[in-house]
Coordinates of C-alpha atoms in Angstrom, one line a residue:
X1 CA 16.9 -58.5 -9.2
X2 CA 19.4 -57.0 -6.8
X3 CA 18.4 -54.3 -4.4
X4 CA 20.8 -51.8 -6.1
X5 CA 19.2 -52.4 -9.6
X6 CA 15.7 -52.0 -8.0
X7 CA 16.7 -48.7 -6.4
X8 CA 17.9 -47.3 -9.8
X9 CA 14.6 -48.1 -11.6
X10 CA 12.2 -45.3 -12.4
X11 CA 9.1 -45.7 -10.3
X12 CA 5.7 -45.4 -12.0
X13 CA 2.1 -45.2 -10.8
X14 CA 0.1 -48.4 -10.1
X15 CA -1.5 -49.7 -13.3
X16 CA -5.0 -48.3 -13.6
X17 CA -4.3 -45.5 -11.1
X18 CA -3.5 -42.4 -13.1
X19 CA -1.9 -39.0 -12.5
X20 CA -4.0 -36.1 -13.5
X21 CA -1.6 -33.5 -14.9
X22 CA -2.2 -29.7 -14.7
X23 CA -3.9 -29.2 -18.1
X24 CA -6.3 -32.0 -17.4
X25 CA -6.7 -31.1 -13.7
X26 CA -7.9 -27.6 -14.7
X27 CA -10.7 -29.3 -16.7
X28 CA -11.6 -31.4 -13.6
X29 CA -11.8 -28.3 -11.5
X30 CA -14.0 -26.5 -14.0
X31 CA -16.3 -29.6 -14.1
X32 CA -16.3 -29.7 -10.3
X33 CA -17.3 -26.1 -10.1
X34 CA -20.2 -26.7 -12.4
X35 CA -21.3 -29.7 -10.3
X36 CA -21.1 -27.9 -7.0
X37 CA -23.3 -25.0 -8.3
X38 CA -25.7 -27.6 -9.8
X39 CA -26.0 -29.5 -6.5
X40 CA -26.5 -26.4 -4.4
X41 CA -29.3 -25.3 -6.7
X42 CA -31.2 -28.5 -5.6
X43 CA -30.4 -28.0 -1.9
X44 CA -27.8 -30.8 -1.5
X45 CA -25.1 -30.4 1.1
X46 CA -21.5 -31.9 1.0
X47 CA -20.3 -34.8 3.1
X48 CA -16.8 -36.3 3.1
X49 CA -16.2 -39.9 4.2
X50 CA -12.9 -41.8 4.7
X51 CA -11.3 -43.6 1.7
X52 CA -10.8 -46.7 3.9
X53 CA -13.7 -48.4 5.6
X54 CA -14.1 -51.7 7.6
X55 CA -14.4 -54.6 5.1
X56 CA -17.7 -55.9 6.6
X57 CA -19.4 -52.6 5.7
X58 CA -19.2 -53.4 2.0
X59 CA -19.9 -57.1 2.4
X60 CA -23.1 -56.4 4.2
X61 CA -24.2 -53.5 2.0
X62 CA -23.2 -54.6 -1.5
X63 CA -23.7 -58.4 -1.1
X64 CA -21.2 -61.2 -0.8
X65 CA -22.0 -62.8 -4.1
X66 CA -21.5 -59.6 -6.2
X67 CA -18.6 -59.1 -8.6
X68 CA -17.4 -56.2 -6.5
X69 CA -17.0 -58.1 -3.2
X70 CA -15.9 -61.4 -4.8
X71 CA -13.3 -60.1 -7.2
X72 CA -12.8 -56.3 -7.2
X73 CA -12.2 -55.0 -3.7
X74 CA -8.8 -53.9 -2.5
X75 CA -9.0 -55.4 1.0
X76 CA -6.2 -55.9 3.5
X77 CA -5.4 -56.6 7.1
X78 CA -4.1 -53.6 9.1
X79 CA -0.7 -54.9 10.3
X80 CA -0.9 -52.7 13.5
X81 CA -4.2 -54.1 14.9
X82 CA -5.4 -56.9 12.6
X83 CA -8.5 -55.0 11.5
X84 CA -9.9 -55.9 8.1
X85 CA -10.0 -52.8 5.9
X86 CA -11.0 -52.0 2.3
X87 CA -10.4 -49.1 0.0
X88 CA -14.0 -48.0 -0.7
X89 CA -15.3 -49.4 -4.0
X90 CA -18.4 -47.1 -4.0
X91 CA -19.8 -44.3 -1.8
X92 CA -23.4 -45.2 -0.8
X93 CA -22.4 -47.7 1.9
X94 CA -20.0 -45.2 3.4
X95 CA -22.5 -42.3 3.3
X96 CA -25.2 -44.4 5.0
X97 CA -22.7 -45.6 7.6
X98 CA -21.8 -42.0 8.4
X99 CA -25.5 -40.9 8.6
X100 CA -26.2 -43.8 11.1
X101 CA -23.0 -43.2 13.1
X102 CA -23.6 -39.5 13.5
X103 CA -27.4 -39.8 14.0
X104 CA -28.0 -37.4 11.1
X105 CA -31.5 -38.7 10.3
X106 CA -32.7 -37.7 13.8
X107 CA -32.7 -34.1 12.5
X108 CA -34.9 -35.1 9.6
X109 CA -34.5 -36.2 6.0
X110 CA -31.0 -35.5 4.4
X111 CA -29.9 -34.4 1.0
X112 CA -26.2 -35.1 0.7
X113 CA -23.5 -35.3 -2.0
X114 CA -19.8 -36.3 -2.1
X115 CA -17.1 -36.7 -4.6
X116 CA -13.7 -38.4 -4.6
X117 CA -11.7 -41.6 -5.6
X118 CA -13.1 -45.1 -5.5
X119 CA -11.1 -48.3 -6.0
X120 CA -11.9 -51.6 -7.8
X121 CA -9.5 -54.2 -9.1
X122 CA -10.7 -54.3 -12.7
X123 CA -8.9 -54.6 -16.1
X124 CA -8.0 -51.0 -17.0
X125 CA -9.6 -49.8 -20.2
X126 CA -11.1 -46.6 -21.6
X127 CA -13.6 -45.3 -19.0
X128 CA -12.7 -47.9 -16.4
X129 CA -9.8 -47.6 -14.0
X130 CA -8.7 -49.1 -10.7
X131 CA -8.8 -45.7 -9.1
X132 CA -11.7 -43.9 -10.5
X133 CA -13.7 -40.9 -9.3
X134 CA -17.3 -40.5 -8.6
X135 CA -19.8 -37.9 -7.7
X136 CA -22.5 -39.4 -5.5
X137 CA -25.9 -38.0 -4.4
X138 CA -27.9 -39.5 -1.6
X139 CA -31.3 -38.5 -0.2
X140 CA -32.3 -40.3 3.0
X141 CA -35.7 -40.2 4.7
X142 CA -37.8 -39.6 1.6
X143 CA -40.2 -42.4 0.6
X144 CA -42.2 -41.1 -2.3
X145 CA -41.6 -41.3 -6.1
X146 CA -40.9 -37.5 -6.1
X147 CA -37.3 -37.9 -4.9
X148 CA -36.7 -40.6 -7.5
X149 CA -37.9 -38.3 -10.2
X150 CA -35.9 -35.4 -8.7
X151 CA -32.7 -37.4 -9.1
X152 CA -33.4 -38.1 -12.7
X153 CA -34.4 -34.5 -13.4
X154 CA -31.2 -33.4 -11.7
X155 CA -29.1 -35.5 -14.1
X156 CA -31.0 -34.2 -17.1
X157 CA -30.2 -30.6 -16.1
X158 CA -26.5 -31.4 -15.6
X159 CA -26.3 -32.9 -19.1
X160 CA -27.8 -29.7 -20.4
X161 CA -25.4 -27.5 -18.4
X162 CA -22.5 -29.5 -19.8
X163 CA -23.9 -29.5 -23.4
X164 CA -23.9 -33.3 -23.5
X165 CA -25.9 -35.1 -26.2
X166 CA -26.5 -38.7 -27.0
X167 CA -27.2 -39.6 -23.3
X168 CA -30.4 -41.5 -22.9
X169 CA -32.4 -42.7 -19.8
X170 CA -33.2 -46.3 -19.0
X171 CA -35.6 -47.1 -16.2
X172 CA -36.9 -50.1 -14.3
X173 CA -38.4 -51.2 -11.0
X174 CA -37.0 -54.0 -8.8
X175 CA -40.1 -53.9 -6.6
X176 CA -40.0 -55.1 -3.0
X177 CA -37.8 -57.9 -1.5
X178 CA -40.9 -60.2 -1.4
X179 CA -41.7 -59.5 -5.1
X180 CA -38.1 -60.1 -6.1
X181 CA -38.1 -63.4 -4.1
X182 CA -41.1 -64.7 -6.2
X183 CA -39.5 -63.6 -9.4
X184 CA -36.2 -65.1 -8.3
X185 CA -37.8 -68.5 -7.8
X186 CA -39.4 -68.4 -11.3
X187 CA -36.1 -67.2 -12.8
X188 CA -34.1 -70.1 -11.3
X189 CA -36.6 -72.6 -12.5
X190 CA -36.5 -71.1 -16.0
X191 CA -32.7 -70.9 -16.2
X192 CA -32.2 -74.3 -14.7
X193 CA -34.3 -75.8 -17.6
X194 CA -31.7 -74.2 -20.0
X195 CA -28.6 -74.9 -17.8
X196 CA -26.7 -76.5 -20.7
X197 CA -26.7 -73.1 -22.5
X198 CA -25.4 -71.1 -19.5
X199 CA -21.8 -69.9 -19.5
X200 CA -19.6 -70.4 -16.4
X201 CA -20.4 -67.0 -15.0
X202 CA -24.2 -67.6 -15.3
X203 CA -23.9 -71.1 -13.8
X204 CA -22.0 -69.6 -10.8
X205 CA -24.7 -67.1 -10.2
X206 CA -27.7 -69.3 -10.9
X207 CA -28.5 -70.0 -7.2
X208 CA -26.7 -67.0 -5.6
X209 CA -27.6 -64.0 -7.7
X210 CA -29.7 -65.1 -10.7
X211 CA -30.9 -61.5 -11.3
X212 CA -27.4 -60.5 -12.5
X213 CA -27.6 -63.2 -15.3
X214 CA -30.2 -60.9 -17.0
X215 CA -27.5 -58.2 -17.3
X216 CA -25.0 -60.6 -19.1
X217 CA -23.1 -59.2 -22.0
X218 CA -22.6 -62.7 -23.6
X219 CA -24.2 -62.5 -27.0
X220 CA -24.9 -66.3 -26.9
X221 CA -27.3 -65.7 -24.0
X222 CA -29.3 -62.7 -25.3
X223 CA -32.3 -64.6 -26.6
X224 CA -32.4 -66.8 -23.5
X225 CA -32.5 -63.8 -21.1
X226 CA -34.9 -61.9 -23.4
X227 CA -37.5 -64.7 -22.9
X228 CA -36.9 -65.0 -19.2
X229 CA -39.6 -64.1 -16.6
X230 CA -39.7 -60.3 -16.2
X231 CA -39.6 -58.8 -12.7
X232 CA -42.1 -56.1 -13.6
X233 CA -44.8 -58.9 -14.1
X234 CA -44.3 -59.8 -10.4
X235 CA -44.8 -56.3 -9.0
X236 CA -47.7 -55.7 -6.6
X237 CA -50.1 -52.6 -6.5
X238 CA -47.9 -50.6 -4.2
X239 CA -44.7 -51.0 -6.3
X240 CA -46.6 -50.3 -9.5
X241 CA -48.1 -47.2 -8.0
X242 CA -44.7 -45.9 -7.0
X243 CA -43.2 -46.7 -10.5
X244 CA -46.2 -45.0 -12.2
X245 CA -45.7 -42.0 -10.0
X246 CA -42.0 -41.7 -11.1
X247 CA -43.0 -42.0 -14.8
X248 CA -45.8 -39.4 -14.4
X249 CA -43.3 -36.8 -13.1
X250 CA -40.8 -37.6 -15.9
X251 CA -43.5 -37.2 -18.5
X252 CA -44.6 -33.9 -17.0
X253 CA -41.0 -32.7 -17.3
X254 CA -40.6 -33.9 -20.9
X255 CA -37.9 -36.4 -20.0
X256 CA -37.8 -39.3 -22.5
X257 CA -37.0 -42.7 -21.2
X258 CA -37.0 -46.4 -22.1
X259 CA -38.2 -49.1 -19.6
X260 CA -35.5 -51.8 -19.6
X261 CA -36.7 -54.9 -17.8
X262 CA -33.1 -56.2 -17.8
X263 CA -31.8 -53.3 -15.9
X264 CA -31.0 -54.8 -12.5
X265 CA -27.9 -53.0 -11.2
X266 CA -25.0 -54.9 -9.7
X267 CA -25.5 -54.2 -6.0
X268 CA -27.8 -56.1 -3.7
X269 CA -29.2 -53.1 -1.8
X270 CA -31.4 -51.6 -4.6
X271 CA -35.2 -51.9 -4.6
X272 CA -38.1 -50.3 -6.5
X273 CA -36.8 -47.6 -9.0
X274 CA -33.5 -48.1 -10.7
X275 CA -32.1 -46.1 -13.6
X276 CA -29.1 -45.6 -15.8
X277 CA -28.0 -42.8 -18.1
X278 CA -26.2 -44.5 -21.0
X279 CA -24.4 -43.4 -24.2
X280 CA -23.1 -45.1 -27.3
X281 CA -20.1 -42.8 -27.5
X282 CA -17.8 -44.5 -25.0
X283 CA -17.6 -48.0 -26.4
X284 CA -18.4 -50.8 -23.9
X285 CA -18.3 -48.4 -20.9
X286 CA -21.6 -46.8 -21.9
X287 CA -23.1 -46.1 -18.4
X288 CA -22.2 -42.6 -17.3
X289 CA -24.6 -42.4 -14.3
X290 CA -26.7 -44.9 -12.4
X291 CA -28.8 -45.1 -9.2
X292 CA -32.1 -45.9 -7.6
X293 CA -33.8 -46.6 -4.3
X294 CA -32.3 -48.6 -1.5
X295 CA -34.9 -48.5 1.2
X296 CA -33.6 -51.4 3.3
X297 CA -29.9 -50.4 3.5
X298 CA -30.1 -48.0 6.5
X299 CA -31.7 -50.8 8.7
X300 CA -29.4 -53.4 7.1
X301 CA -26.4 -51.4 8.4
X302 CA -27.7 -51.0 11.9
X303 CA -29.8 -47.8 11.7
X304 CA -33.5 -47.2 12.3
X305 CA -35.5 -48.1 9.2
X306 CA -35.5 -45.2 6.7
X307 CA -36.2 -44.9 3.0
X308 CA -33.4 -43.7 0.8
X309 CA -32.4 -43.1 -2.8
X310 CA -29.3 -42.0 -4.7
X311 CA -27.1 -42.1 -7.7
X312 CA -23.5 -41.8 -8.7
X313 CA -21.7 -40.7 -11.9
X314 CA -18.2 -41.5 -13.1
X315 CA -16.1 -38.3 -13.5
X316 CA -13.7 -39.8 -16.0
X317 CA -16.5 -41.0 -18.3
X318 CA -18.4 -37.7 -18.1
X319 CA -15.3 -35.7 -18.9
X320 CA -14.5 -37.9 -21.9
X321 CA -18.1 -37.5 -23.1
X322 CA -17.9 -33.7 -22.6
X323 CA -14.6 -33.4 -24.5
X324 CA -15.9 -35.7 -27.3
X325 CA -18.7 -33.1 -27.7
X326 CA -16.2 -30.3 -28.1
X327 CA -16.0 -29.1 -24.5
X328 CA -12.8 -27.4 -23.6
X329 CA -11.4 -25.3 -20.7
X330 CA -9.2 -22.3 -21.2
X331 CA -5.9 -22.6 -19.4
X332 CA -5.8 -20.5 -16.2
X333 CA -3.7 -17.4 -16.8
X334 CA -2.4 -14.7 -14.5
X335 CA -3.5 -11.1 -14.8
X336 CA 0.0 -9.9 -14.1
X337 CA 3.6 -11.2 -14.5
X338 CA 6.2 -9.5 -12.3
X339 CA 9.8 -9.3 -13.7
X340 CA 12.7 -7.9 -11.8
X341 CA 16.5 -7.6 -11.8
X342 CA 18.6 -6.9 -8.8
X343 CA 18.4 -7.7 -5.1
X344 CA 16.5 -4.5 -4.2
X345 CA 14.2 -5.0 -7.2
X346 CA 13.4 -8.5 -6.1
X347 CA 12.4 -7.3 -2.6
X348 CA 10.2 -4.6 -4.2
X349 CA 8.7 -7.2 -6.6
X350 CA 7.5 -9.4 -3.8
X351 CA 5.9 -6.4 -2.1
X352 CA 4.2 -5.3 -5.3
X353 CA 2.9 -8.8 -6.0
X354 CA 1.4 -9.3 -2.6
X355 CA -0.2 -5.9 -2.8
X356 CA -1.9 -6.8 -6.1
X357 CA -3.0 -10.2 -4.7
X358 CA -4.5 -8.4 -1.8
X359 CA -6.8 -6.6 -4.3
X360 CA -7.8 -9.9 -6.0
X361 CA -5.4 -10.0 -9.0
X362 CA -3.8 -13.2 -10.1
X363 CA -0.1 -12.5 -10.1
X364 CA 2.9 -14.7 -11.2
X365 CA 6.2 -13.5 -9.8
X366 CA 9.3 -14.5 -11.8
X367 CA 11.7 -16.7 -9.8
X368 CA 15.0 -18.1 -10.8
X369 CA 16.9 -15.1 -12.1
X370 CA 17.7 -14.3 -15.7
X371 CA 17.9 -11.2 -17.9
X372 CA 15.0 -8.8 -18.5
X373 CA 14.8 -10.1 -22.1
X374 CA 14.4 -13.8 -21.0
X375 CA 12.0 -12.8 -18.2
X376 CA 9.8 -10.8 -20.7
X377 CA 9.7 -13.9 -22.9
X378 CA 8.3 -15.9 -20.0
X379 CA 5.9 -13.1 -19.1
X380 CA 4.5 -13.1 -22.7
X381 CA 4.3 -17.0 -22.7
X382 CA 2.4 -16.9 -19.4
X383 CA -0.7 -15.4 -21.1
X384 CA -0.7 -12.4 -18.6
X385 CA -2.2 -9.2 -19.9
X386 CA 0.3 -7.0 -18.1
X387 CA 3.9 -7.1 -16.9
X388 CA 5.1 -5.3 -13.8
X389 CA 8.7 -4.3 -14.5
X390 CA 11.1 -3.5 -11.6
X391 CA 14.8 -2.7 -12.1
X392 CA 17.4 -0.8 -10.1
X393 CA 16.0 2.6 -11.1
X394 CA 12.4 1.6 -10.0
X395 CA 13.7 0.0 -6.8
X396 CA 15.6 3.2 -5.9
X397 CA 12.4 5.4 -6.3
X398 CA 9.8 3.0 -4.9
X399 CA 8.1 2.8 -8.3
X400 CA 7.2 0.0 -10.7
X401 CA 6.8 -0.1 -14.5
X402 CA 3.6 -1.3 -16.1
X403 CA 3.9 -2.8 -19.6
X404 CA 0.9 -4.1 -21.6
X405 CA 1.7 -7.5 -23.1
X406 CA -1.4 -7.7 -25.3
X407 CA -2.6 -4.9 -27.6
X408 CA -1.5 -1.3 -27.8
X409 CA -0.2 0.9 -25.0
X410 CA 3.2 1.9 -23.8
X411 CA 5.1 1.4 -20.5
X412 CA 4.3 3.7 -17.6
X413 CA 5.7 4.2 -14.1
X414 CA 3.5 4.3 -11.0
X415 CA 4.2 4.6 -7.3
X416 CA 3.9 1.3 -5.4
X417 CA 1.0 2.8 -3.4
X418 CA -1.0 3.3 -6.6
X419 CA -0.2 0.0 -8.3
X420 CA -3.6 -1.6 -7.7
X421 CA -5.6 1.3 -9.3
X422 CA -3.1 1.5 -12.2
X423 CA -3.3 -2.2 -12.9
X424 CA -7.1 -2.2 -12.7
X425 CA -7.2 0.7 -15.1
X426 CA -4.9 -1.1 -17.6
X427 CA -6.9 -4.3 -17.4
X428 CA -10.2 -2.6 -17.6
X429 CA -9.3 -0.6 -20.6
X430 CA -7.9 -3.7 -22.3
X431 CA -11.2 -5.6 -21.6
X432 CA -13.2 -2.7 -23.1
X433 CA -11.1 -2.7 -26.2
X434 CA -11.5 -6.5 -26.6
X435 CA -15.2 -6.1 -26.3
X436 CA -15.4 -3.4 -28.9
X437 CA -16.1 -0.7 -26.4
X438 CA -19.5 -2.2 -25.6

């Protein structure tokens, strides 16, 4: 294809990396406001990390024989200095790196949260995109089952705040690294005895990451993995005590759950408690939130040993679930729309609009010219309750006209100095009438 033909083509977004248009973006902002209030109510503070990180960070944290590192990361060499970089595929490794780099744990345990885009090269489908967005919560420096339970209770409260139904909790314990090693050896022995039944993916993982075979979606392997040695049978007293402690707190809070011995998570850094919140309403992409403990990760990334736990939720999936349940956001509308005709009127219109914004009103000023009639049509379509009307006569006297766009009431003139009080009175009266005077 010639360069000229290429330059004439309409450019589009990268497949699986989507634009979020205004109507949808307003729903995102509403959701994010709910989430920020929810996180503050539990004492979590925001942290923001770079989108690009050194590639070795994710290889060390996630594990070299995971799907993410092997097939899904967007990695490249920086042409300016040869550094190997990766668009972050998840947030925990970045958050832990930041905590270590800035010595945050020296000040004591940390409750942190972040939100933003993550990147994985996957086949785009409903609920799964190449650029997707997550809200992540991390608690570092806490070693008891109480923080595990807190994270699960937090999620349950958010589902309630959003009015979500058909979201259920699955729970498991991965124990310690020593316990997993004993289970791993037994699992390899068991699976090797049935190697002729394994698919190519399972054969590839058999000696590198056999635990992930238990999470296979291949229906032909379901009976095989169901009969496989269960990790929970290899847990020692300390791990069982921790897991029992989590369950006791969940039972006290009335949170139903199902212990799923095949719940293993896809990242190498997890230990002890792991959990997922799942739904049947999003097809194959049924996990809306997942997390657990990762007590060894801080030391693994070069920090002083410290316990830690966290979880992440997919924004796209949660919004889809919320909307399926009837959740909607009203479109943002201005309080006032300013229409004007003539050069002097335009200048007064800008002064009037800024004066109103100074008092906290949302004001849309008409731009682009047009007759009073065409401007008033746009004012009505904007959803504003009130129009400020300025023509040559008003500009000459330093006054503005106020015209209700919803309900009864006629146009009145007020001096520019009194515009805020007059607008407040109009809007307040209109709200009282809409509320039936209550």
